[in-house]
Short mmCIF file of C-alpha atoms and ligand atoms in Angstrom, two decimals:
data_model
loop_
_atom_site.label_atom_id
_atom_site.label_comp_id
_atom_site.label_asym_id
_atom_site.label_seq_id
_atom_site.Cartn_x
_atom_site.Cartn_y
_atom_site.Cartn_z
CA UNK A 1 0.00 0.02 -0.01
CA UNK A 2 1.37 3.41 -1.04
CA UNK A 3 0.25 6.46 0.83
CA UNK A 4 1.00 10.01 -0.45
CA UNK A 5 0.21 13.16 1.56
CA UNK A 6 -1.45 15.95 -0.49
CA UNK A 7 -1.84 18.41 2.39
CA UNK A 8 -4.16 19.04 5.34
CA UNK A 9 -6.06 15.69 5.69
CA UNK A 10 -5.78 14.61 2.02
CA UNK A 11 -4.05 11.35 1.24
CA UNK A 12 -3.70 9.48 -2.07
CA UNK A 13 -3.71 5.73 -1.40
CA UNK A 14 -2.73 3.09 -4.01
CA UNK A 15 -3.56 -0.46 -3.18
CA UNK A 16 -4.51 -3.65 -5.09
CA UNK A 17 -4.29 -1.75 -8.41
CA UNK A 18 -6.87 0.90 -7.26
CA UNK A 19 -6.45 4.59 -6.31
CA UNK A 20 -8.38 6.16 -3.40
CA UNK A 21 -8.23 9.72 -2.32
CA UNK A 22 -9.22 10.72 1.22
CA UNK A 23 -10.71 14.11 2.09
CA UNK A 24 -9.52 16.16 -0.92
CA UNK A 25 -8.89 19.79 0.06
CA UNK A 26 -6.34 20.89 -2.49
CA UNK A 27 -7.34 23.92 -4.58
CA UNK A 28 -8.25 26.14 -1.54
CA UNK A 29 -5.08 25.06 0.32
CA UNK A 30 -2.31 27.66 -0.17
CA UNK A 31 0.22 25.14 1.01
CA UNK A 32 -0.78 22.68 -1.73
CA UNK A 33 -0.45 25.14 -4.68
CA UNK A 34 1.93 22.76 -6.42
CA UNK A 35 -0.69 20.02 -6.48
CA UNK A 36 -3.20 20.22 -9.36
CA UNK A 37 -6.51 18.78 -8.26
CA UNK A 38 -7.71 18.84 -11.94
CA UNK A 39 -5.12 16.23 -12.90
CA UNK A 40 -6.03 13.72 -10.20
CA UNK A 41 -7.77 10.55 -11.27
CA UNK A 42 -8.92 7.95 -8.78
CA UNK A 43 -11.32 5.06 -8.49
CA UNK A 44 -12.79 6.14 -5.06
CA UNK A 45 -13.13 9.25 -3.00
CA UNK A 46 -13.37 8.60 0.77
CA UNK A 47 -14.89 11.41 2.83
CA UNK A 48 -14.80 11.34 6.64
CA UNK A 49 -17.21 14.22 7.12
CA UNK A 50 -18.79 17.13 5.28
CA UNK A 51 -16.60 20.10 6.28
CA UNK A 52 -15.14 22.16 3.45
CA UNK A 53 -11.57 21.47 4.43
CA UNK A 54 -12.32 17.72 3.68
CA UNK A 55 -14.65 17.90 0.70
CA UNK A 56 -13.57 20.95 -1.27
CA UNK A 57 -12.37 19.10 -4.37
CA UNK A 58 -14.43 15.90 -4.01
CA UNK A 59 -16.95 16.86 -6.70
CA UNK A 60 -14.22 17.87 -9.13
CA UNK A 61 -12.14 14.77 -8.66
CA UNK A 62 -15.10 12.41 -8.60
CA UNK A 63 -16.57 13.84 -11.82
CA UNK A 64 -13.16 13.95 -13.58
CA UNK A 65 -12.51 10.33 -12.67
CA UNK A 66 -16.11 8.92 -12.72
CA UNK A 67 -15.18 7.72 -9.23
CA UNK A 68 -17.36 6.48 -6.48
CA UNK A 69 -17.74 8.52 -3.24
CA UNK A 70 -17.69 6.45 -0.02
CA UNK A 71 -18.94 8.25 3.05
CA UNK A 72 -21.75 8.29 5.46
CA UNK A 73 -25.35 8.05 4.09
CA UNK A 74 -26.05 11.80 4.28
CA UNK A 75 -22.94 12.87 2.42
CA UNK A 76 -23.30 10.20 -0.30
CA UNK A 77 -26.95 11.25 -0.77
CA UNK A 78 -25.93 14.91 -1.24
CA UNK A 79 -23.36 13.96 -3.92
CA UNK A 80 -25.83 11.55 -5.61
CA UNK A 81 -28.06 14.59 -6.27
CA UNK A 82 -25.15 16.11 -8.23
CA UNK A 83 -24.99 12.97 -10.39
CA UNK A 84 -22.03 11.39 -8.65
CA UNK A 85 -22.22 7.70 -7.78
CA UNK A 86 -21.62 6.71 -4.18
CA UNK A 87 -21.55 3.97 -1.67
CA UNK A 88 -23.24 4.93 1.70
CA UNK A 89 -22.04 3.51 5.03
CA UNK A 90 -22.72 4.26 8.66
CA UNK A 91 -20.92 3.67 11.97
CA UNK A 92 -19.81 0.16 12.76
CA UNK A 93 -20.53 -1.12 9.27
CA UNK A 94 -17.91 -2.81 7.08
CA UNK A 95 -18.07 -3.73 3.42
CA UNK A 96 -15.82 -5.45 0.80
CA UNK A 97 -14.81 -3.51 -2.26
CA UNK A 98 -12.54 -4.37 -5.12
CA UNK A 99 -9.64 -2.72 -3.31
CA UNK A 100 -10.22 -4.37 0.06
CA UNK A 101 -12.47 -3.90 3.08
CA UNK A 102 -13.60 -0.69 4.61
CA UNK A 103 -15.20 -0.08 7.95
CA UNK A 104 -16.80 3.27 8.99
CA UNK A 105 -15.91 3.98 12.64
CA UNK A 106 -16.75 6.52 15.27
CA UNK A 107 -15.29 10.02 15.46
CA UNK A 108 -16.15 12.82 17.78
CA UNK A 109 -16.51 16.00 15.77
CA UNK A 110 -19.26 17.69 13.76
CA UNK A 111 -20.34 17.47 10.12
CA UNK A 112 -22.11 19.90 7.83
CA UNK A 113 -21.93 20.14 4.03
CA UNK A 114 -20.72 23.36 2.35
CA UNK A 115 -24.32 24.55 1.57
CA UNK A 116 -25.48 23.99 5.11
CA UNK A 117 -27.02 20.56 4.47
CA UNK A 118 -26.78 18.18 7.43
CA UNK A 119 -23.72 16.05 6.93
CA UNK A 120 -24.52 13.08 9.11
CA UNK A 121 -22.28 12.11 11.93
CA UNK A 122 -18.50 12.30 11.27
CA UNK A 123 -16.45 9.16 11.05
CA UNK A 124 -13.19 7.51 10.23
CA UNK A 125 -12.26 4.44 8.22
CA UNK A 126 -10.39 1.16 8.85
CA UNK A 127 -8.97 0.15 5.51
CA UNK A 128 -7.84 -3.49 5.13
CA UNK A 129 -6.15 -4.19 1.79
CA UNK A 130 -3.34 -6.35 0.55
CA UNK A 131 -2.58 -7.61 4.10
CA UNK A 132 -2.29 -4.03 5.51
CA UNK A 133 -4.65 -2.49 8.02
CA UNK A 134 -4.70 1.33 8.11
CA UNK A 135 -6.80 3.48 10.40
CA UNK A 136 -7.86 6.89 8.97
CA UNK A 137 -9.33 8.75 11.93
CA UNK A 138 -10.83 11.75 10.27
CA UNK A 139 -11.29 14.89 12.38
CA UNK A 140 -11.80 13.67 15.89
CA UNK A 141 -11.19 14.12 19.56
CA UNK A 142 -9.49 11.41 21.56
CA UNK A 143 -12.22 9.00 22.58
CA UNK A 144 -12.52 5.72 24.32
CA UNK A 145 -14.12 3.93 21.33
CA UNK A 146 -10.63 3.94 19.81
CA UNK A 147 -9.90 0.97 22.12
CA UNK A 148 -12.44 -1.05 20.12
CA UNK A 149 -10.36 -0.74 16.93
CA UNK A 150 -7.64 -3.26 17.76
CA UNK A 151 -10.29 -5.49 19.37
CA UNK A 152 -12.43 -5.57 16.30
CA UNK A 153 -10.08 -4.90 13.38
CA UNK A 154 -6.88 -6.53 14.64
CA UNK A 155 -3.28 -5.24 14.44
CA UNK A 156 -2.92 -1.87 12.70
CA UNK A 157 0.08 -1.33 10.44
CA UNK A 158 -0.30 2.45 10.63
CA UNK A 159 -2.75 5.18 11.50
CA UNK A 160 -3.47 8.54 10.15
CA UNK A 161 -4.42 10.80 13.06
CA UNK A 162 -5.25 14.58 13.19
CA UNK A 163 -2.72 16.31 15.42
CA UNK A 164 -3.13 20.01 14.94
CA UNK A 165 -5.23 20.71 18.09
CA UNK A 166 -7.98 23.34 18.40
CA UNK A 167 -10.51 21.53 15.99
CA UNK A 168 -9.20 17.95 16.74
CA UNK A 169 -6.77 16.13 18.95
CA UNK A 170 -3.38 17.75 19.50
CA UNK A 171 -0.19 15.71 19.54
CA UNK A 172 -0.56 15.01 23.30
CA UNK A 173 -3.99 13.35 22.93
CA UNK A 174 -2.89 11.67 19.68
CA UNK A 175 -0.12 9.93 21.66
CA UNK A 176 -2.82 8.55 23.99
CA UNK A 177 -4.84 7.61 20.88
CA UNK A 178 -1.83 5.72 19.54
CA UNK A 179 -1.79 3.71 22.77
CA UNK A 180 -5.56 3.06 22.64
CA UNK A 181 -5.31 1.76 19.09
CA UNK A 182 -2.13 -0.15 19.88
CA UNK A 183 -0.30 1.29 16.83
CA UNK A 184 3.33 2.29 16.64
CA UNK A 185 3.34 4.16 13.30
CA UNK A 186 1.35 7.37 13.30
CA UNK A 187 1.06 9.67 10.25
CA UNK A 188 -0.11 13.11 11.55
CA UNK A 189 -2.46 15.31 9.53
CA UNK A 190 -4.67 18.36 10.05
CA UNK A 191 -1.84 20.59 11.18
CA UNK A 192 -0.17 23.80 9.91
CA UNK A 193 -2.81 24.48 7.29
CA UNK A 194 -4.27 27.51 9.11
CA UNK A 195 -3.14 29.59 12.02
CA UNK A 196 -5.23 27.82 14.61
CA UNK A 197 -3.59 24.38 13.97
CA UNK A 198 0.07 25.26 13.61
CA UNK A 199 2.33 22.87 15.56
CA UNK A 200 5.08 25.16 17.00
CA UNK A 201 7.44 22.49 18.31
CA UNK A 202 7.34 19.54 16.01
CA UNK A 203 10.61 18.05 17.38
CA UNK A 204 9.13 17.93 20.90
CA UNK A 205 5.98 16.16 19.66
CA UNK A 206 8.08 13.62 17.65
CA UNK A 207 10.33 13.09 20.77
CA UNK A 208 7.28 12.44 23.00
CA UNK A 209 6.13 9.70 20.70
CA UNK A 210 9.67 8.32 20.55
CA UNK A 211 9.84 8.18 24.37
CA UNK A 212 6.87 5.69 24.12
CA UNK A 213 8.52 3.74 21.37
CA UNK A 214 6.17 5.15 18.80
CA UNK A 215 6.88 6.93 15.57
CA UNK A 216 5.13 10.23 14.74
CA UNK A 217 5.54 11.28 11.06
CA UNK A 218 4.56 14.96 10.39
CA UNK A 219 4.64 14.81 6.62
CA UNK A 220 5.44 17.55 4.12
CA UNK A 221 3.09 17.79 1.08
CA UNK A 222 4.25 15.16 -1.50
CA UNK A 223 5.55 12.85 1.26
CA UNK A 224 5.16 9.18 0.24
CA UNK A 225 5.30 6.08 2.33
CA UNK A 226 4.96 2.43 1.48
CA UNK A 227 3.57 0.12 4.14
NI1 LIG B 301 -13.91 19.01 10.38
MN1 LIG B 302 -11.17 19.57 9.42
#
């Protein structure tokens, strides 16, 4: 599984010959000006919740690619009205796709679509594909239900957690989350994009994780990892 960071909470995932993009927020992101959302072609668009900083380029990319949007029922219904095909899920449900298995799991946050339409409850995904299990938390606070993830989905190879604080967990709570989910490789996201979520001391955050024998990756845009 190849994972590429495209800024904020957006990741391009290649697995089992398929391409998935998570939470595309590219064209409004000043930091991602070298990435052209118009050129991106994928098979699936995964949306954790309806906020603009997660769905801004979802319509563009889905239409350009004739891709399927996978998200909660309310978000998928909203995009279906725009002529985009979708696969609706809800919390606790899992489903097999041609790239692997996806489970929609709990997140503590809020969710509204850009035009004010109710965006359902926010979530995260557990992606199992090609022998790899990846947790994509979405925007969330630290919460006790994270302990259910290793119980129900087995050993995680890596997890993408928000770490920018203010709107989501900060790095301190993300370290506790890493313990709850029993995962040693954490890819941080949702940091530095706007003023409220700048991480001032990245080295200290990375060192805190290291002291608990965990790795915190704070990726630059374009960063790629194979797991
Ligand atoms: Ni959000
Ligand atoms: Mn967000």
